Amino acid sequence: MSLLASYTVIGAKASEDLARKIATKLGAKYIKSELRIFPDGESKITINGKPNGKIVVVQSVPYLGYARQDKEFLQGEVITMSLVANMFKAAGATKVIVVDIHSKMALNHFKITAKNVSAIPELVKYFKKLHLKNPIVVSPDLGGITRARDFAKLYGTKFIALKKYRDKKTGVIEIRSKNQKHVKGRDLILLDDMISTGGSIVKAAEFLKKQKCRNIYAACTHALLIGDAEKRIRKAGVSKIISTNTIPGKTGLVDVSPIITKAIV
Ligand code: R5P
């Protein structure tokens, strides 16, 4: 742990609150930045101060954008994650810390040190305080099985993963799981890495409600909640959405600044 190192934290526009929290924990100088968007869409960034020591830039883009484009799913698709990863190196970054990146494959595209930190332990701490009734962790898809397993292990409960099918051309989602009768009467923690349009959570919640579960809590690291996602998720029977503050918003109840700070020093 480099206790003697001095840091400057630059808070970029999308993550000012998180950046300030990290600066406080590091005992670092904090510099605000300004973003101006021109009519043609070009952006101009101004850093309002002189950084010294090690420089930490905190920015959600709005989580790690393009991480879902980590491979060629359909022939001809460009692996844009690779370009994004290269841009960090080109910009002079020597280390990247990301929170719950969509896949480990996305992490492999970086040519500089790239560390993924997990918000799961912090989310578990939050859920422990809710005193749920006989809870079970549910991943809306098989891709999230490790995440659900890790959460369930820390919480001290069981987990299941549903079979989600997404048409790669139309984006239409279907749950193709068999009935999950054992969720009956139990509180559910429906866990995903991100909620974007809410489509995955809505389909999973509708399916689980039919299995006569008790309350459904949606948990994720990155809550984008695009458009009317929140409204549709509630309408599908979800009592509460809980996310971290990687993206500012009213569901961001779990602070990830301690785990990011720990990964910096
Ligand atoms: C997909 O594999 C991801 O883990 C999320 O399930 C997905 O990105 C969520 O997107 P949406 O809210 O639009 O269904």
Coordinates of C-alpha atoms and ligand atoms in Angstrom, one line a residue:
M1 CA 0.0 0.0 0.0
S2 CA 1.6 3.2 -1.2
L3 CA 0.7 5.4 1.8
L4 CA 3.3 8.0 0.9
A5 CA 2.1 8.6 -2.6
S6 CA 0.1 11.8 -3.1
Y7 CA -2.9 11.7 -5.4
T8 CA -5.0 14.1 -7.3
V9 CA -8.5 13.0 -8.2
I10 CA -10.2 14.5 -11.3
G11 CA -13.9 14.2 -11.2
A12 CA -15.4 13.9 -14.6
K13 CA -18.9 15.1 -15.3
A14 CA -20.8 11.8 -14.9
S15 CA -19.1 10.8 -11.6
E16 CA -18.5 13.9 -9.5
D17 CA -20.0 12.6 -6.3
L18 CA -18.2 9.2 -6.5
A19 CA -14.9 11.1 -7.4
R20 CA -15.2 13.3 -4.3
K21 CA -15.8 10.3 -2.1
I22 CA -12.7 8.6 -3.5
A23 CA -10.6 11.8 -3.1
T24 CA -11.7 12.1 0.6
K25 CA -10.8 8.5 1.2
L26 CA -7.4 8.9 -0.5
G27 CA -6.7 12.2 1.3
A28 CA -6.2 13.6 -2.2
K29 CA -6.5 16.9 -3.9
Y30 CA -9.8 17.1 -5.8
I31 CA -10.1 18.9 -9.2
K32 CA -13.4 19.4 -10.9
S33 CA -13.7 19.3 -14.6
E34 CA -16.1 20.9 -17.0
L35 CA -17.7 19.5 -20.1
R36 CA -19.0 21.6 -22.9
I37 CA -20.9 20.1 -25.8
F38 CA -20.8 22.1 -29.1
P39 CA -23.8 22.2 -31.5
D40 CA -22.0 19.8 -33.8
G41 CA -21.7 17.3 -31.0
E42 CA -18.0 17.8 -30.3
S43 CA -17.1 18.0 -26.6
K44 CA -14.6 20.1 -24.8
I45 CA -13.2 19.2 -21.4
T46 CA -11.6 21.7 -19.1
I47 CA -9.7 20.6 -16.0
N48 CA -10.0 23.3 -13.4
G49 CA -6.6 23.1 -11.6
K50 CA -3.1 21.6 -11.7
P51 CA -2.9 18.0 -10.7
N52 CA 0.1 16.7 -8.9
G53 CA 1.3 13.2 -7.7
K54 CA -0.6 10.3 -9.1
I55 CA -3.6 11.2 -11.1
V56 CA -6.9 9.4 -10.8
V57 CA -9.6 10.2 -13.2
V58 CA -13.1 9.0 -12.1
Q59 CA -15.6 8.7 -14.8
S60 CA -18.5 6.4 -15.7
V61 CA -19.0 6.0 -19.4
P62 CA -21.8 5.5 -18.1
Y63 CA -20.4 2.2 -16.6
L64 CA -17.8 0.7 -18.9
G65 CA -19.5 1.4 -22.2
Y66 CA -19.1 -1.1 -25.0
A67 CA -18.1 -3.9 -22.6
R68 CA -21.0 -6.0 -24.0
Q69 CA -19.4 -5.7 -27.5
D70 CA -16.6 -8.0 -26.4
K71 CA -16.8 -10.5 -29.2
E72 CA -18.3 -11.1 -32.7
F73 CA -21.7 -12.5 -31.8
L74 CA -23.0 -12.3 -35.3
Q75 CA -20.8 -12.4 -38.4
G76 CA -19.4 -8.9 -39.3
E77 CA -20.0 -7.3 -35.9
V78 CA -17.1 -5.1 -34.9
I79 CA -15.5 -5.8 -31.5
T80 CA -15.7 -2.2 -30.3
M81 CA -14.6 -3.1 -26.8
S82 CA -11.1 -3.7 -28.2
L83 CA -11.0 -0.1 -29.6
V84 CA -12.3 1.3 -26.3
A85 CA -9.6 -0.6 -24.4
N86 CA -6.9 0.7 -26.7
M87 CA -8.1 4.3 -26.3
F88 CA -7.2 4.2 -22.6
K89 CA -3.6 3.3 -23.5
A90 CA -3.5 6.0 -26.2
A91 CA -4.8 8.6 -23.7
G92 CA -1.8 7.8 -21.3
A93 CA -3.6 5.7 -18.7
T94 CA -1.3 3.2 -17.0
K95 CA -4.0 1.4 -15.0
V96 CA -7.7 1.0 -15.3
I97 CA -10.0 0.0 -12.5
V98 CA -13.5 -1.1 -13.5
V99 CA -16.4 -2.1 -11.3
D100 CA -18.2 -5.4 -12.3
I101 CA -17.2 -5.3 -15.9
H102 CA -19.8 -7.2 -18.1
S103 CA -17.4 -10.1 -18.8
K104 CA -13.9 -11.2 -18.1
M105 CA -13.4 -11.3 -21.9
A106 CA -14.0 -7.6 -22.1
L107 CA -11.1 -7.1 -19.5
N108 CA -8.7 -9.1 -21.7
H109 CA -8.9 -6.4 -24.5
F110 CA -6.8 -4.0 -22.3
K111 CA -3.1 -3.6 -23.2
I112 CA -2.5 -1.9 -19.8
T113 CA -3.1 -3.2 -16.2
A114 CA -6.8 -3.6 -15.9
K115 CA -8.4 -4.6 -12.6
N116 CA -12.0 -5.5 -12.1
V117 CA -13.4 -4.9 -8.6
S118 CA -16.7 -6.5 -7.4
A119 CA -19.5 -4.6 -5.8
I120 CA -21.1 -7.8 -4.7
P121 CA -19.8 -7.8 -1.1
E122 CA -21.2 -4.2 -0.7
L123 CA -24.5 -5.2 -2.2
V124 CA -24.7 -8.2 0.1
K125 CA -24.1 -5.9 3.1
Y126 CA -27.0 -3.8 2.1
F127 CA -29.3 -6.7 1.6
K128 CA -28.4 -8.2 4.9
K129 CA -30.0 -5.2 6.6
L130 CA -33.3 -5.8 4.8
H131 CA -34.1 -9.0 6.7
L132 CA -35.8 -10.7 3.8
K133 CA -38.0 -13.8 4.2
N134 CA -36.2 -17.0 3.3
P135 CA -34.4 -15.2 0.3
I136 CA -33.0 -16.9 -2.8
V137 CA -30.8 -15.2 -5.4
V138 CA -31.9 -15.4 -9.0
S139 CA -29.9 -14.6 -12.0
P140 CA -32.1 -13.6 -15.0
D141 CA -29.7 -15.5 -17.3
L142 CA -27.2 -18.3 -17.3
G143 CA -24.4 -15.7 -18.0
G144 CA -24.9 -14.3 -14.5
I145 CA -24.5 -17.6 -12.7
T146 CA -21.1 -16.9 -11.2
R147 CA -22.4 -13.5 -9.9
A148 CA -25.5 -15.1 -8.4
R149 CA -23.4 -17.9 -6.8
D150 CA -20.9 -15.3 -5.3
F151 CA -23.8 -13.2 -3.9
A152 CA -25.6 -16.3 -2.5
K153 CA -22.4 -17.6 -0.9
L154 CA -21.6 -14.3 0.9
Y155 CA -25.3 -13.9 1.9
G156 CA -25.5 -17.5 3.1
T157 CA -28.3 -18.7 0.9
K158 CA -29.1 -20.6 -2.4
F159 CA -29.2 -19.3 -6.0
I160 CA -30.8 -20.2 -9.3
A161 CA -30.3 -19.0 -12.8
L162 CA -33.1 -18.6 -15.4
K163 CA -32.7 -19.4 -19.1
K164 CA -33.0 -16.1 -20.9
Y165 CA -33.1 -16.0 -24.7
R166 CA -32.4 -12.7 -26.5
D167 CA -32.9 -12.5 -30.2
K168 CA -29.6 -11.0 -31.3
K169 CA -31.2 -9.2 -34.2
T170 CA -34.5 -7.9 -32.7
G171 CA -33.4 -7.7 -29.1
V172 CA -36.6 -9.4 -28.0
I173 CA -36.2 -11.3 -24.7
E174 CA -37.9 -14.6 -23.7
I175 CA -37.5 -16.6 -20.5
R176 CA -37.3 -20.3 -21.5
S177 CA -36.9 -21.8 -18.0
K178 CA -39.0 -24.6 -16.6
N179 CA -41.3 -23.7 -13.7
Q180 CA -39.3 -22.8 -10.5
K181 CA -41.9 -23.9 -7.9
H182 CA -39.3 -23.7 -5.1
V183 CA -39.4 -19.9 -5.2
K184 CA -43.0 -20.0 -3.9
G185 CA -43.5 -17.8 -0.8
R186 CA -39.8 -16.7 -0.8
D187 CA -38.3 -13.2 -1.2
L188 CA -36.2 -13.0 -4.3
I189 CA -33.0 -11.0 -5.0
L190 CA -33.0 -10.7 -8.8
L191 CA -29.4 -9.9 -9.6
D192 CA -27.8 -8.6 -12.7
D193 CA -24.6 -6.6 -13.6
M194 CA -26.6 -3.8 -15.2
I195 CA -30.2 -2.8 -15.9
S196 CA -30.4 -0.9 -19.1
T197 CA -33.8 -0.9 -20.8
G198 CA -35.1 -3.2 -18.0
G199 CA -36.2 -5.8 -20.5
S200 CA -34.3 -8.7 -18.7
I201 CA -35.6 -7.8 -15.3
V202 CA -39.2 -7.3 -16.5
K203 CA -39.3 -10.7 -18.2
A204 CA -37.7 -12.5 -15.2
A205 CA -40.0 -10.8 -12.7
E206 CA -43.1 -11.6 -14.7
F207 CA -42.0 -15.3 -14.9
L208 CA -41.2 -15.4 -11.2
K209 CA -44.4 -13.8 -10.1
K210 CA -46.3 -16.6 -11.8
Q211 CA -44.3 -19.0 -9.6
K212 CA -46.0 -17.3 -6.6
C213 CA -42.9 -15.8 -5.0
R214 CA -43.2 -13.2 -2.2
N215 CA -41.3 -9.9 -2.8
I216 CA -38.9 -9.3 -5.7
Y217 CA -35.9 -7.0 -5.1
A218 CA -33.9 -6.1 -8.2
A219 CA -30.2 -5.6 -7.5
C220 CA -27.5 -4.5 -9.9
T221 CA -24.2 -2.7 -10.0
H222 CA -25.0 -0.3 -12.8
A223 CA -28.5 1.1 -13.0
L224 CA -28.9 2.9 -16.4
L225 CA -32.7 2.7 -16.2
I226 CA -33.2 4.0 -19.7
G227 CA -36.5 5.7 -20.6
D228 CA -39.4 4.3 -18.5
A229 CA -37.4 1.2 -17.4
E230 CA -38.0 1.9 -13.7
K231 CA -41.8 2.2 -14.2
R232 CA -42.0 -1.0 -16.2
I233 CA -39.9 -2.9 -13.6
R234 CA -42.2 -1.8 -10.8
K235 CA -45.2 -2.8 -12.9
A236 CA -43.7 -6.2 -13.4
G237 CA -43.9 -6.7 -9.6
V238 CA -40.5 -5.6 -8.4
S239 CA -40.8 -3.9 -5.0
K240 CA -37.5 -2.1 -4.9
I241 CA -34.4 -1.5 -7.2
I242 CA -31.1 -1.3 -5.5
S243 CA -27.9 -0.4 -7.3
T244 CA -24.5 1.1 -6.6
N245 CA -23.4 4.7 -7.2
T246 CA -21.3 3.9 -10.3
I247 CA -24.2 5.7 -12.0
P248 CA -25.8 8.5 -10.0
G249 CA -29.5 8.1 -9.4
K250 CA -32.0 7.4 -6.7
T251 CA -31.5 3.7 -6.8
G252 CA -27.8 4.1 -6.2
L253 CA -27.9 3.2 -2.5
V254 CA -24.7 1.2 -2.3
D255 CA -21.4 3.2 -2.2
V256 CA -18.5 1.7 -4.2
S257 CA -15.9 4.3 -3.3
P258 CA -14.4 2.1 -0.6
I259 CA -13.6 -0.8 -3.0
I260 CA -12.3 1.6 -5.7
T261 CA -10.1 3.4 -3.2
K262 CA -8.7 0.0 -2.0
A263 CA -7.9 -0.9 -5.6
I264 CA -6.1 2.4 -6.2
V265 CA -3.6 2.3 -3.3
Ligands
R5P1 C1 -26.8 -9.0 -20.4 O1 -26.2 -10.1 -20.6 C2 -26.6 -8.2 -19.2 O2 -26.1 -8.9 -18.1 C3 -27.9 -7.6 -18.7 O3 -28.8 -8.6 -18.4 C4 -28.5 -6.7 -19.8 O4 -27.5 -5.9 -20.4 C5 -29.6 -5.9 -19.3 O5 -30.1 -5.1 -20.3 P1 -31.7 -4.8 -20.3 O6 -32.0 -4.1 -19.0 O7 -31.8 -3.8 -21.5 O8 -32.4 -6.1 -20.5

